[in-house]
Amino acid sequence: MFFPILETMTFTEHDSAEAAVDALITMYDAVVELAEEALGSGNHELYRNVVYPKLIVDVKQWRPIDRTEPYGYVDHAGRYAAVLSRPRMMRTYLMDMLTRLVTNYPCDIYTCYSDIQVPPVFIDGLENTPQNIGGIGGETGGGSGDSAIPQPSLDFVDDGIVDSAWDAFHSDELPLFHFAPHRFDVACKRIEHYTGIPADGVQQFILFTNYAMHTTEFVKYGLTELGKGDTRYTHMLLPNGEKITANNAATCEYNLDSSYQMPRYDLCTADGDGITIINIGVGPSNAKTITDCLAVLRPECWVMIGHCAGLDGRMRIGDLILGNAYQRRDHILDDRIGVNIPIPAVPEVQRALEASVHAVYGESQDLMRTGTVLSTDDRNWEWHTPHDLWRILRGSTAVAVDMESAALATNGYRYRIPYGTLLAVSDLPLHNVPKLPAAAQAFYSNSKEAHLMCAVRAMETLAANPEKLHTRKLRRTIGEVPFR
């Protein structure tokens, strides 16, 4: 078969988005096969030609387009390009993005091979080859000392495009996609490392929680759905790699114990628009870590379902808080998105969550209120003196305190991924109701299923009409790419 030779790289023009995406897949599959041959035969010089494919779109003429378009638009004509990894996994996304762009403007589409090598650590099945020892650290050669076999370098892993770096948007080729290929591949590998299973199972609608009880309820719901037969879901993936289908949903003896830091459960559909839930643990650092990785998959939406401290004396344990603003005292993303930049609520997500609460709990709104969520990096924030608490909260309209919601919302804003927060009040520390084990366990037992189902129903509503999520609210004034 044909293998790419860098010295004779040529551009191939395509007459449709589908043809271009299919070409990217064929090209990537070819270099994976070449990598296997190079490492298997010992002819490591072949590996110099194991490079990522590149997509180029020449927008020949700028023109006004439908003002409601949420993406697929540019500010001016020019050459837009992206070096891509795993195009087969991203086929649906690439097809949609490229089709929108070439429909909006007269374009020429090209593919070619880039000059960026694919380290074997990023190729499924080659992670543990003898040549592939070592890790990310800037080395240019393989663990064997063979310079033909690259190790991934942090020199190629950054968020310059996402964070609108000047250089990323002021060169001969403008960015088409948000991520360079090494950044994409590192994220996919870390998703697998933290959650237990490969990234290609992640669904387009993602729930985050701090509690195993929520993931347990989610698995119960998935088994019920699969057992019905008449469902859009095809199977469920567990962190240990176990796959549950309609055929074994009623009889399988699944084990939810997990040794992974952030166990993940995928309730999958044929189109990838199912629901994933991840137990991210506690704290804004965890929230940033996992969303930094998941962002490369371009999910449609992510939502936090967690617990919070209520700040209003009229609240009761179990009340629900639908976050519509975020007061950031977690500091985790201050150097990426300044605290002077507002993080807006996403109305489409808000409406779906509110409707699902009404569907699960009834039309009475006594249980739920919208309001500002204050997120902190100090789990024991309430241990400050009354004087310090007065200083911290003076002027604030926050109705709840948690640790993760602001980080998840801010990274959603940063990565242009719709986000939301639905919290349950588990304690009222300013009103002499601290979180203590006995009361907490009783609350968890009574609320976990209903709380989870509010979020699941909201995600299913959004999945039924994802166009509603394609909002322009997360697009930037400057430093934006054509793809979502």
CSV table of C-alpha atoms in Angstrom, one decimal:
chain,number,residue,atom,x,y,z
A,1,MET,CA,0.0,0.0,0.0
A,2,PHE,CA,1.0,3.7,-0.3
A,3,PHE,CA,2.9,5.2,2.6
A,4,PRO,CA,3.6,8.9,2.9
A,5,ILE,CA,7.0,10.2,2.1
A,6,LEU,CA,7.6,13.7,3.6
A,7,GLU,CA,9.9,14.8,0.8
A,8,THR,CA,7.1,14.4,-1.7
A,9,MET,CA,4.1,15.7,0.2
A,10,THR,CA,1.4,16.8,-2.1
A,11,PHE,CA,-2.0,18.5,-1.7
A,12,THR,CA,-5.1,16.6,-2.7
A,13,GLU,CA,-8.2,18.7,-3.5
A,14,HIS,CA,-11.6,17.4,-2.6
A,15,ASP,CA,-15.0,18.3,-4.0
A,16,SER,CA,-17.0,17.7,-0.8
A,17,ALA,CA,-16.7,17.7,3.0
A,18,GLU,CA,-17.4,13.9,3.1
A,19,ALA,CA,-14.6,13.2,0.6
A,20,ALA,CA,-12.1,15.3,2.6
A,21,VAL,CA,-13.0,13.6,6.0
A,22,ASP,CA,-12.8,10.2,4.4
A,23,ALA,CA,-9.4,11.0,3.0
A,24,LEU,CA,-8.2,12.1,6.5
A,25,ILE,CA,-9.3,8.8,7.9
A,26,THR,CA,-7.6,6.8,5.2
A,27,MET,CA,-4.4,8.8,5.6
A,28,TYR,CA,-4.3,8.4,9.4
A,29,ASP,CA,-5.1,4.6,9.1
A,30,ALA,CA,-2.2,4.3,6.6
A,31,VAL,CA,0.4,5.9,9.0
A,32,VAL,CA,-0.8,3.7,11.8
A,33,GLU,CA,-0.2,0.7,9.6
A,34,LEU,CA,3.2,2.1,8.7
A,35,ALA,CA,4.1,2.6,12.4
A,36,GLU,CA,3.2,-1.1,13.1
A,37,GLU,CA,5.4,-2.2,10.2
A,38,ALA,CA,8.3,0.1,11.3
A,39,LEU,CA,8.3,-1.2,14.8
A,40,GLY,CA,7.5,-4.8,14.0
A,41,SER,CA,10.2,-5.1,11.3
A,42,GLY,CA,12.9,-3.1,13.1
A,43,ASN,CA,13.2,-0.8,10.1
A,44,HIS,CA,12.9,2.3,12.3
A,45,GLU,CA,13.7,4.7,9.5
A,46,LEU,CA,10.2,4.1,8.1
A,47,TYR,CA,8.9,5.7,11.2
A,48,ARG,CA,10.0,9.1,10.1
A,49,ASN,CA,7.0,9.0,7.7
A,50,VAL,CA,4.5,8.3,10.5
A,51,VAL,CA,2.9,11.8,10.5
A,52,TYR,CA,-0.5,13.3,11.2
A,53,PRO,CA,-2.8,14.2,8.3
A,54,LYS,CA,-3.7,17.9,7.7
A,55,LEU,CA,-6.9,19.6,6.6
A,56,ILE,CA,-6.7,22.9,4.7
A,57,VAL,CA,-9.7,25.1,3.7
A,58,ASP,CA,-9.1,28.1,1.6
A,59,VAL,CA,-12.1,30.5,2.1
A,60,LYS,CA,-11.9,32.3,-1.2
A,61,GLN,CA,-14.4,35.1,-0.5
A,62,TRP,CA,-16.0,36.5,2.7
A,63,ARG,CA,-19.7,37.3,2.5
A,64,PRO,CA,-22.5,37.9,5.0
A,65,ILE,CA,-24.2,34.8,6.2
A,66,ASP,CA,-27.2,33.9,8.3
A,67,ARG,CA,-26.7,35.9,11.5
A,68,THR,CA,-28.0,33.0,13.6
A,69,GLU,CA,-25.2,30.6,12.6
A,70,PRO,CA,-23.5,29.5,15.8
A,71,TYR,CA,-20.3,28.4,14.1
A,72,GLY,CA,-18.9,27.7,10.6
A,73,TYR,CA,-18.2,31.4,10.0
A,74,VAL,CA,-15.1,33.4,9.6
A,75,ASP,CA,-14.2,37.1,9.9
A,76,HIS,CA,-12.4,37.2,6.6
A,77,ALA,CA,-11.2,35.1,3.7
A,78,GLY,CA,-7.9,33.2,3.9
A,79,ARG,CA,-6.4,29.8,4.5
A,80,TYR,CA,-7.5,27.9,7.5
A,81,ALA,CA,-5.8,24.7,8.6
A,82,ALA,CA,-5.7,22.0,11.2
A,83,VAL,CA,-3.4,19.0,11.8
A,84,LEU,CA,-5.7,16.3,13.1
A,85,SER,CA,-5.5,13.1,15.1
A,86,ARG,CA,-8.0,10.2,15.2
A,87,PRO,CA,-10.2,11.5,12.4
A,88,ARG,CA,-12.3,8.3,12.5
A,89,MET,CA,-13.3,9.0,16.1
A,90,MET,CA,-14.2,12.6,15.2
A,91,ARG,CA,-15.9,11.9,11.9
A,92,THR,CA,-19.4,13.1,12.7
A,93,TYR,CA,-18.0,16.3,14.2
A,94,LEU,CA,-15.6,17.0,11.3
A,95,MET,CA,-18.3,16.3,8.8
A,96,ASP,CA,-20.7,18.7,10.4
A,97,MET,CA,-18.2,21.5,10.9
A,98,LEU,CA,-16.7,21.2,7.4
A,99,THR,CA,-20.1,21.0,5.8
A,100,ARG,CA,-21.3,24.2,7.5
A,101,LEU,CA,-18.1,26.1,6.6
A,102,VAL,CA,-18.1,25.2,2.9
A,103,THR,CA,-21.9,25.9,2.7
A,104,ASN,CA,-21.5,29.4,4.1
A,105,TYR,CA,-18.6,30.4,1.9
A,106,PRO,CA,-17.0,29.5,-1.5
A,107,CYS,CA,-14.1,27.2,-0.4
A,108,ASP,CA,-11.4,24.9,-1.7
A,109,ILE,CA,-10.7,21.9,0.5
A,110,TYR,CA,-7.4,20.1,0.5
A,111,THR,CA,-5.7,17.3,2.5
A,112,CYS,CA,-2.0,16.5,2.8
A,113,TYR,CA,0.4,15.0,5.3
A,114,SER,CA,1.9,17.3,7.9
A,115,ASP,CA,5.5,17.3,9.1
A,116,ILE,CA,4.4,16.4,12.7
A,117,GLN,CA,5.2,12.8,13.7
A,118,VAL,CA,2.8,10.6,15.6
A,119,PRO,CA,4.6,9.2,18.7
A,120,PRO,CA,3.9,5.5,19.1
A,121,VAL,CA,2.6,6.1,22.7
A,122,PHE,CA,-0.4,7.7,21.0
A,123,ILE,CA,-1.2,4.8,18.7
A,124,ASP,CA,-3.5,2.1,20.2
A,125,GLY,CA,-1.7,-1.1,20.5
A,126,LEU,CA,1.8,0.4,20.3
A,127,GLU,CA,1.9,2.0,23.8
A,128,ASN,CA,4.0,-0.7,25.3
A,129,THR,CA,6.4,-1.5,22.5
A,130,PRO,CA,10.1,-1.8,23.6
A,131,GLN,CA,10.9,1.4,21.7
A,132,ASN,CA,8.3,3.3,23.5
A,133,ILE,CA,9.7,3.7,27.0
A,134,GLY,CA,9.8,7.1,28.7
A,135,GLY,CA,7.0,9.6,28.5
A,136,ILE,CA,6.2,13.2,28.0
A,137,GLY,CA,9.1,15.3,28.9
A,138,GLY,CA,10.5,16.9,25.8
A,139,GLU,CA,12.7,14.0,24.5
A,140,THR,CA,13.0,13.9,20.7
A,141,GLY,CA,14.0,10.3,20.5
A,142,GLY,CA,12.5,7.1,21.6
A,143,GLY,CA,13.4,5.3,24.8
A,144,SER,CA,15.8,3.1,22.7
A,145,GLY,CA,17.8,6.2,21.8
A,146,ASP,CA,16.5,6.0,18.2
A,147,SER,CA,15.8,9.5,16.9
A,148,ALA,CA,13.5,8.2,14.2
A,149,ILE,CA,11.0,7.2,16.9
A,150,PRO,CA,9.6,10.2,18.6
A,151,GLN,CA,8.4,10.6,22.2
A,152,PRO,CA,5.6,13.2,22.8
A,153,SER,CA,7.0,16.6,23.7
A,154,LEU,CA,5.4,19.2,25.9
A,155,ASP,CA,6.7,21.7,23.3
A,156,PHE,CA,3.7,20.7,21.2
A,157,VAL,CA,1.1,20.6,24.0
A,158,ASP,CA,-0.6,23.9,24.8
A,159,ASP,CA,-3.9,25.7,24.6
A,160,GLY,CA,-2.7,28.7,22.5
A,161,ILE,CA,-5.6,28.5,20.1
A,162,VAL,CA,-8.2,28.0,22.8
A,163,ASP,CA,-6.8,30.9,24.8
A,164,SER,CA,-6.6,33.2,21.7
A,165,ALA,CA,-2.8,33.6,21.7
A,166,TRP,CA,-1.7,36.3,19.3
A,167,ASP,CA,0.7,34.1,17.4
A,168,ALA,CA,-1.9,31.4,16.8
A,169,PHE,CA,-4.1,33.8,14.9
A,170,HIS,CA,-1.5,35.9,13.1
A,171,SER,CA,0.3,33.6,10.6
A,172,ASP,CA,-0.2,32.6,7.0
A,173,GLU,CA,-2.5,29.7,8.1
A,174,LEU,CA,-5.3,30.5,10.5
A,175,PRO,CA,-6.5,27.8,12.9
A,176,LEU,CA,-9.5,25.7,11.9
A,177,PHE,CA,-9.8,23.6,15.0
A,178,HIS,CA,-9.1,24.3,18.7
A,179,PHE,CA,-6.3,21.8,19.3
A,180,ALA,CA,-3.0,20.7,17.9
A,181,PRO,CA,-2.7,16.9,17.5
A,182,HIS,CA,-0.4,16.2,20.4
A,183,ARG,CA,-2.7,18.1,22.7
A,184,PHE,CA,-5.6,16.1,21.4
A,185,ASP,CA,-3.8,12.8,21.9
A,186,VAL,CA,-2.5,13.6,25.4
A,187,ALA,CA,-6.0,14.4,26.4
A,188,CYS,CA,-7.4,11.2,25.1
A,189,LYS,CA,-4.7,9.2,26.9
A,190,ARG,CA,-5.4,11.0,30.1
A,191,ILE,CA,-9.1,10.4,29.9
A,192,GLU,CA,-8.4,6.7,29.7
A,193,HIS,CA,-5.9,7.0,32.6
A,194,TYR,CA,-8.2,8.8,34.9
A,195,THR,CA,-11.5,7.1,34.0
A,196,GLY,CA,-10.5,3.6,33.1
A,197,ILE,CA,-11.8,3.2,29.6
A,198,PRO,CA,-10.8,4.7,26.2
A,199,ALA,CA,-11.9,8.1,25.2
A,200,ASP,CA,-13.8,6.9,22.1
A,201,GLY,CA,-16.7,5.8,24.3
A,202,VAL,CA,-17.4,9.3,25.8
A,203,GLN,CA,-20.8,10.5,24.9
A,204,GLN,CA,-21.8,14.0,23.8
A,205,PHE,CA,-23.7,14.8,27.0
A,206,ILE,CA,-21.7,14.6,30.2
A,207,LEU,CA,-22.6,14.6,33.9
A,208,PHE,CA,-20.1,15.2,36.7
A,209,THR,CA,-20.6,14.2,40.3
A,210,ASN,CA,-18.6,13.7,43.5
A,211,TYR,CA,-20.4,10.7,44.7
A,212,ALA,CA,-20.4,7.0,43.9
A,213,MET,CA,-24.1,6.9,44.8
A,214,HIS,CA,-24.9,8.9,41.7
A,215,THR,CA,-23.0,6.6,39.4
A,216,THR,CA,-24.7,3.7,41.1
A,217,GLU,CA,-28.1,5.2,40.4
A,218,PHE,CA,-27.0,6.0,36.8
A,219,VAL,CA,-26.0,2.3,36.2
A,220,LYS,CA,-29.4,1.2,37.6
A,221,TYR,CA,-31.1,3.6,35.2
A,222,GLY,CA,-29.0,2.3,32.3
A,223,LEU,CA,-29.8,-1.3,33.1
A,224,THR,CA,-33.5,-0.5,33.2
A,225,GLU,CA,-33.4,1.3,29.9
A,226,LEU,CA,-31.5,-1.5,28.2
A,227,GLY,CA,-33.8,-4.1,29.7
A,228,LYS,CA,-36.8,-2.4,28.2
A,229,GLY,CA,-35.7,-3.0,24.6
A,230,ASP,CA,-37.5,0.1,23.3
A,231,THR,CA,-34.8,2.6,24.0
A,232,ARG,CA,-32.3,4.7,22.1
A,233,TYR,CA,-29.4,3.3,24.1
A,234,THR,CA,-27.4,0.5,22.7
A,235,HIS,CA,-25.1,-0.5,25.5
A,236,MET,CA,-23.3,0.7,28.7
A,237,LEU,CA,-19.6,0.8,29.3
A,238,LEU,CA,-18.2,0.4,32.9
A,239,PRO,CA,-14.8,1.6,34.1
A,240,ASN,CA,-13.5,-1.9,34.2
A,241,GLY,CA,-14.2,-2.3,30.5
A,242,GLU,CA,-17.3,-4.4,30.9
A,243,LYS,CA,-19.9,-3.8,28.2
A,244,ILE,CA,-23.6,-4.3,29.2
A,245,THR,CA,-26.2,-4.7,26.4
A,246,ALA,CA,-29.9,-5.5,26.2
A,247,ASN,CA,-28.9,-9.2,26.0
A,248,ASN,CA,-27.2,-9.3,29.4
A,249,ALA,CA,-28.7,-6.3,31.2
A,250,ALA,CA,-31.0,-8.4,33.3
A,251,THR,CA,-28.5,-11.1,34.3
A,252,CYS,CA,-25.1,-9.5,34.4
A,253,GLU,CA,-23.3,-9.3,37.7
A,254,TYR,CA,-21.5,-6.0,37.3
A,255,ASN,CA,-19.0,-4.7,39.7
A,256,LEU,CA,-18.9,-0.9,40.4
A,257,ASP,CA,-15.8,-1.0,42.5
A,258,SER,CA,-13.1,1.0,40.7
A,259,SER,CA,-9.4,1.6,41.2
A,260,TYR,CA,-9.5,4.6,38.9
A,261,GLN,CA,-9.4,8.2,40.1
A,262,MET,CA,-12.4,9.3,38.2
A,263,PRO,CA,-14.5,6.3,37.3
A,264,ARG,CA,-16.7,6.8,34.2
A,265,TYR,CA,-19.9,5.2,32.9
A,266,ASP,CA,-21.0,5.6,29.3
A,267,LEU,CA,-24.7,5.0,28.4
A,268,CYS,CA,-24.2,4.9,24.7
A,269,THR,CA,-26.2,5.4,21.6
A,270,ALA,CA,-25.4,4.5,18.0
A,271,ASP,CA,-24.7,8.2,17.2
A,272,GLY,CA,-22.7,9.0,20.3
A,273,ASP,CA,-25.3,11.4,21.7
A,274,GLY,CA,-25.9,9.3,24.9
A,275,ILE,CA,-24.9,10.3,28.4
A,276,THR,CA,-21.6,9.8,30.2
A,277,ILE,CA,-21.3,10.3,34.0
A,278,ILE,CA,-17.9,10.8,35.7
A,279,ASN,CA,-17.2,10.8,39.5
A,280,ILE,CA,-14.6,13.5,39.5
A,281,GLY,CA,-13.9,13.5,43.2
A,282,VAL,CA,-13.7,16.7,45.2
A,283,GLY,CA,-12.2,20.0,44.3
A,284,PRO,CA,-11.7,22.5,41.5
A,285,SER,CA,-8.4,21.1,40.4
A,286,ASN,CA,-10.1,17.8,39.6
A,287,ALA,CA,-12.8,19.6,37.7
A,288,LYS,CA,-10.2,21.5,35.6
A,289,THR,CA,-8.1,18.4,35.0
A,290,ILE,CA,-10.9,16.3,33.5
A,291,THR,CA,-12.6,19.1,31.5
A,292,ASP,CA,-9.2,20.1,30.0
A,293,CYS,CA,-9.1,16.6,28.5
A,294,LEU,CA,-12.8,16.1,27.6
A,295,ALA,CA,-12.9,19.4,25.7
A,296,VAL,CA,-10.9,17.9,22.8
A,297,LEU,CA,-13.9,15.6,22.1
A,298,ARG,CA,-16.2,18.6,21.6
A,299,PRO,CA,-19.1,17.4,23.7
A,300,GLU,CA,-22.4,19.1,23.3
A,301,CYS,CA,-22.9,19.9,27.0
A,302,TRP,CA,-21.7,19.1,30.5
A,303,VAL,CA,-23.5,19.6,33.8
A,304,MET,CA,-22.5,19.3,37.5
A,305,ILE,CA,-24.8,17.5,39.9
A,306,GLY,CA,-23.4,17.8,43.3
A,307,HIS,CA,-24.1,19.0,46.8
A,308,CYS,CA,-23.7,22.4,48.3
A,309,ALA,CA,-24.0,24.5,51.5
A,310,GLY,CA,-27.1,26.6,51.5
A,311,LEU,CA,-26.6,30.2,52.6
A,312,ASP,CA,-30.2,31.3,53.0
A,313,GLY,CA,-31.9,30.5,56.3
A,314,ARG,CA,-35.2,29.8,54.5
A,315,MET,CA,-33.6,26.8,52.8
A,316,ARG,CA,-34.1,23.2,53.8
A,317,ILE,CA,-31.9,20.2,53.4
A,318,GLY,CA,-32.6,18.7,50.0
A,319,ASP,CA,-33.5,22.0,48.2
A,320,LEU,CA,-32.2,22.3,44.7
A,321,ILE,CA,-30.0,25.1,43.4
A,322,LEU,CA,-30.0,25.8,39.7
A,323,GLY,CA,-26.8,27.9,39.3
A,324,ASN,CA,-27.3,31.0,37.1
A,325,ALA,CA,-24.1,32.8,38.0
A,326,TYR,CA,-20.7,31.9,39.5
A,327,GLN,CA,-18.7,33.7,42.1
A,328,ARG,CA,-15.1,32.5,41.6
A,329,ARG,CA,-13.1,32.0,44.7
A,330,ASP,CA,-11.5,28.8,43.6
A,331,HIS,CA,-8.6,30.5,41.8
A,332,ILE,CA,-8.0,27.5,39.5
A,333,LEU,CA,-8.6,29.3,36.2
A,334,ASP,CA,-7.8,32.9,37.1
A,335,ASP,CA,-4.8,33.0,34.8
A,336,ARG,CA,-6.8,31.7,31.8
A,337,ILE,CA,-10.1,33.6,32.2
A,338,GLY,CA,-9.8,36.7,34.3
A,339,VAL,CA,-12.2,37.1,37.2
A,340,ASN,CA,-13.3,40.3,35.6
A,341,ILE,CA,-14.9,38.3,32.7
A,342,PRO,CA,-18.5,37.2,33.5
A,343,ILE,CA,-19.4,33.5,33.1
A,344,PRO,CA,-22.9,33.6,31.8
A,345,ALA,CA,-25.6,31.0,32.3
A,346,VAL,CA,-26.5,29.1,29.2
A,347,PRO,CA,-30.3,29.6,28.8
A,348,GLU,CA,-30.9,26.4,26.8
A,349,VAL,CA,-29.3,24.3,29.6
A,350,GLN,CA,-31.1,26.3,32.3
A,351,ARG,CA,-34.5,25.7,30.7
A,352,ALA,CA,-33.9,22.0,30.3
A,353,LEU,CA,-32.8,21.6,33.9
A,354,GLU,CA,-35.8,23.6,35.2
A,355,ALA,CA,-38.2,21.6,33.2
A,356,SER,CA,-36.7,18.3,34.3
A,357,VAL,CA,-37.0,19.3,38.0
A,358,HIS,CA,-40.7,20.1,37.5
A,359,ALA,CA,-41.2,16.7,35.7
A,360,VAL,CA,-39.5,14.8,38.5
A,361,TYR,CA,-40.7,16.7,41.6
A,362,GLY,CA,-43.9,18.3,40.3
A,363,GLU,CA,-44.9,21.8,39.3
A,364,SER,CA,-44.4,23.3,42.8
A,365,GLN,CA,-41.3,25.5,42.7
A,366,ASP,CA,-40.8,25.5,46.5
A,367,LEU,CA,-38.0,23.0,46.2
A,368,MET,CA,-35.9,24.8,43.7
A,369,ARG,CA,-34.4,28.2,43.3
A,370,THR,CA,-31.9,29.8,40.9
A,371,GLY,CA,-29.1,31.9,42.2
A,372,THR,CA,-25.3,32.5,42.3
A,373,VAL,CA,-23.1,29.6,43.3
A,374,LEU,CA,-19.9,30.6,45.1
A,375,SER,CA,-17.1,28.0,44.4
A,376,THR,CA,-14.1,27.9,46.8
A,377,ASP,CA,-10.9,25.9,46.9
A,378,ASP,CA,-11.2,25.7,50.7
A,379,ARG,CA,-13.4,22.8,51.8
A,380,ASN,CA,-13.5,24.1,55.3
A,381,TRP,CA,-14.4,27.6,54.2
A,382,GLU,CA,-17.0,27.9,56.9
A,383,TRP,CA,-14.4,27.5,59.6
A,384,HIS,CA,-13.4,31.2,59.2
A,385,THR,CA,-14.3,33.5,62.0
A,386,PRO,CA,-17.7,35.3,61.8
A,387,HIS,CA,-15.8,38.5,61.1
A,388,ASP,CA,-14.0,36.9,58.1
A,389,LEU,CA,-17.1,35.2,56.8
A,390,TRP,CA,-18.9,38.6,56.9
A,391,ARG,CA,-16.0,40.1,54.9
A,392,ILE,CA,-16.0,37.3,52.3
A,393,LEU,CA,-19.8,37.3,51.8
A,394,ARG,CA,-20.4,41.0,52.1
A,395,GLY,CA,-22.1,42.2,48.9
A,396,SER,CA,-22.5,38.7,47.5
A,397,THR,CA,-25.8,37.3,46.3
A,398,ALA,CA,-24.6,33.7,46.5
A,399,VAL,CA,-27.2,31.2,47.7
A,400,ALA,CA,-24.9,28.2,47.7
A,401,VAL,CA,-21.2,27.3,48.2
A,402,ASP,CA,-19.5,24.3,46.5
A,403,MET,CA,-16.0,23.6,45.2
A,404,GLU,CA,-16.4,22.5,41.5
A,405,SER,CA,-19.2,24.3,39.8
A,406,ALA,CA,-17.3,27.5,38.9
A,407,ALA,CA,-14.4,25.6,37.5
A,408,LEU,CA,-16.6,23.5,35.3
A,409,ALA,CA,-18.6,26.5,34.1
A,410,THR,CA,-15.5,28.6,33.5
A,411,ASN,CA,-13.8,25.8,31.5
A,412,GLY,CA,-17.0,25.3,29.6
A,413,TYR,CA,-17.0,29.0,28.8
A,414,ARG,CA,-13.3,28.8,27.9
A,415,TYR,CA,-13.7,25.8,25.6
A,416,ARG,CA,-17.0,26.9,24.2
A,417,ILE,CA,-19.0,24.0,25.6
A,418,PRO,CA,-22.4,24.6,27.1
A,419,TYR,CA,-22.5,24.0,30.9
A,420,GLY,CA,-24.9,24.0,33.8
A,421,THR,CA,-25.1,23.3,37.5
A,422,LEU,CA,-27.8,21.6,39.6
A,423,LEU,CA,-26.9,21.3,43.2
A,424,ALA,CA,-28.7,19.8,46.2
A,425,VAL,CA,-28.4,21.6,49.6
A,426,SER,CA,-26.7,19.2,52.1
A,427,ASP,CA,-26.0,21.6,54.9
A,428,LEU,CA,-26.7,25.1,56.2
A,429,PRO,CA,-23.4,26.0,58.0
A,430,LEU,CA,-24.3,29.6,58.6
A,431,HIS,CA,-27.5,28.5,60.3
A,432,ASN,CA,-26.2,25.9,62.7
A,433,VAL,CA,-26.8,22.9,60.4
A,434,PRO,CA,-23.3,21.6,59.5
A,435,LYS,CA,-22.8,18.5,57.4
A,436,LEU,CA,-22.4,15.6,59.9
A,437,PRO,CA,-22.3,11.9,59.0
A,438,ALA,CA,-25.7,10.7,60.3
A,439,ALA,CA,-27.8,13.5,58.7
A,440,ALA,CA,-25.7,13.5,55.5
A,441,GLN,CA,-26.3,9.8,55.0
A,442,ALA,CA,-30.1,10.1,55.5
A,443,PHE,CA,-30.2,13.0,53.0
A,444,TYR,CA,-28.1,11.1,50.5
A,445,SER,CA,-30.5,8.1,50.7
A,446,ASN,CA,-33.6,10.2,50.2
A,447,SER,CA,-32.4,12.4,47.4
A,448,LYS,CA,-29.9,10.6,45.2
A,449,GLU,CA,-32.2,9.0,42.6
A,450,ALA,CA,-34.5,12.1,42.1
A,451,HIS,CA,-31.5,14.4,41.9
A,452,LEU,CA,-29.8,12.3,39.3
A,453,MET,CA,-32.9,11.8,37.2
A,454,CYS,CA,-33.4,15.5,37.0
A,455,ALA,CA,-30.1,15.8,35.2
A,456,VAL,CA,-30.6,12.7,33.1
A,457,ARG,CA,-34.0,13.9,31.9
A,458,ALA,CA,-32.5,17.3,31.0
A,459,MET,CA,-29.7,15.7,29.0
A,460,GLU,CA,-32.2,13.6,27.1
A,461,THR,CA,-34.3,16.6,26.3
A,462,LEU,CA,-31.2,18.4,25.0
A,463,ALA,CA,-30.1,15.3,23.0
A,464,ALA,CA,-33.5,15.2,21.3
A,465,ASN,CA,-32.9,18.6,19.8
A,466,PRO,CA,-29.1,19.5,20.0
A,467,GLU,CA,-29.5,22.4,17.6
A,468,LYS,CA,-31.0,24.4,20.6
A,469,LEU,CA,-27.6,24.1,22.2
A,470,HIS,CA,-25.7,25.6,19.3
A,471,THR,CA,-25.6,28.9,20.9
A,472,ARG,CA,-23.5,31.9,19.8
A,473,LYS,CA,-23.2,33.0,23.4
A,474,LEU,CA,-19.8,31.2,23.9
A,475,ARG,CA,-18.2,32.6,20.7
A,476,ARG,CA,-15.5,35.1,21.1
A,477,THR,CA,-15.2,38.6,19.8
A,478,ILE,CA,-11.6,37.9,18.7
A,479,GLY,CA,-9.5,34.8,18.5
A,480,GLU,CA,-12.2,32.4,17.3
A,481,VAL,CA,-12.0,29.4,15.0
A,482,PRO,CA,-14.6,28.3,12.4
A,483,PHE,CA,-15.3,24.9,14.1
A,484,ARG,CA,-17.4,24.5,17.2
